[in-house]
Amino acid sequence: MKTMRYAALAALMAVAGCVTATPEGETAEISEQVRALAAPGQDLTQVRLESDGCYWYRYDGPVETTFLPLMTREDRMICVRAPTT
């Protein structure tokens, strides 16, 4: 049973490695209102507005660099409109 789980996990990791990220937004200056909403510890120098209407910031981690959602102190995403479902 464990062998089957490991095989499924290995297959999932192999397929995930084939996917490439496609940037949807552009890096832009954010307003003072958005800066005031943002929780501390987030790099606000490279922020972009994605097609979902939410702000994402560039995170330079120890292993990879990626964009993460810009969050408030209450752990809510900062968006200009409600995401459509």
XYZ file of C-alpha atoms in Angstrom:
85
model
C 0.000 0.000 0.000
C 2.847 2.393 0.849
C 4.526 1.596 -2.457
C 1.418 2.704 -4.319
C 1.336 6.009 -2.413
C 5.001 6.670 -3.157
C 4.469 5.858 -6.836
C 1.508 8.252 -7.021
C 3.512 10.976 -5.274
C 6.456 10.470 -7.646
C 4.155 10.662 -10.681
C 2.551 13.860 -9.377
C 5.945 15.463 -8.812
C 7.101 14.477 -12.306
C 4.038 16.017 -13.947
C 4.249 19.179 -11.821
C 7.824 19.694 -13.000
C 6.613 20.031 -16.601
C 4.360 23.027 -15.892
C 5.765 26.521 -16.431
C 4.444 29.624 -14.752
C 3.021 32.370 -16.936
C 3.048 35.878 -15.491
C -0.337 37.551 -15.810
C 0.347 41.010 -14.409
C 2.980 43.683 -14.504
C 5.056 45.114 -11.701
C 3.499 48.411 -10.657
C 3.622 51.105 -8.005
C 1.016 50.640 -5.306
C -0.966 53.379 -3.614
C -0.426 54.563 -0.051
C -3.776 53.013 0.901
C -2.572 49.568 -0.203
C 0.743 50.115 1.599
C -1.166 50.934 4.787
C -3.229 47.741 4.489
C -0.246 45.444 3.855
C 1.074 43.390 6.737
C 4.699 43.941 7.756
C 7.385 41.633 6.385
C 6.255 41.772 2.743
C 8.479 43.310 0.058
C 6.456 46.124 -1.497
C 9.081 47.082 -4.089
C 7.848 44.564 -6.697
C 4.080 44.226 -6.562
C 1.779 43.368 -9.433
C -1.955 43.235 -9.967
C -3.038 39.851 -11.312
C -6.056 39.028 -13.468
C -7.892 37.848 -10.339
C -7.945 41.468 -9.138
C -5.574 40.838 -6.231
C -2.105 42.184 -5.515
C 0.864 39.788 -5.436
C 4.396 40.575 -4.247
C 7.730 39.054 -5.203
C 9.171 36.795 -2.499
C 12.853 35.877 -2.715
C 13.074 32.678 -0.704
C 16.105 30.531 0.097
C 15.250 28.047 -2.660
C 13.154 29.916 -5.217
C 11.733 33.293 -6.129
C 7.970 33.426 -6.536
C 5.009 35.769 -6.262
C 2.808 35.455 -3.171
C -0.515 37.151 -2.411
C -0.207 40.495 -0.658
C -1.890 40.030 2.715
C -3.333 42.327 5.379
C -2.552 42.074 9.085
C -5.720 39.975 9.390
C -4.369 37.456 6.812
C -6.729 38.557 4.046
C -5.695 39.037 0.429
C -5.630 42.637 -0.793
C -7.829 42.869 -3.893
C -9.378 45.679 -5.912
C -12.508 43.643 -6.608
C -14.037 40.477 -5.224
C -12.786 37.343 -7.014
C -15.378 35.707 -9.262
C -16.232 32.087 -8.616
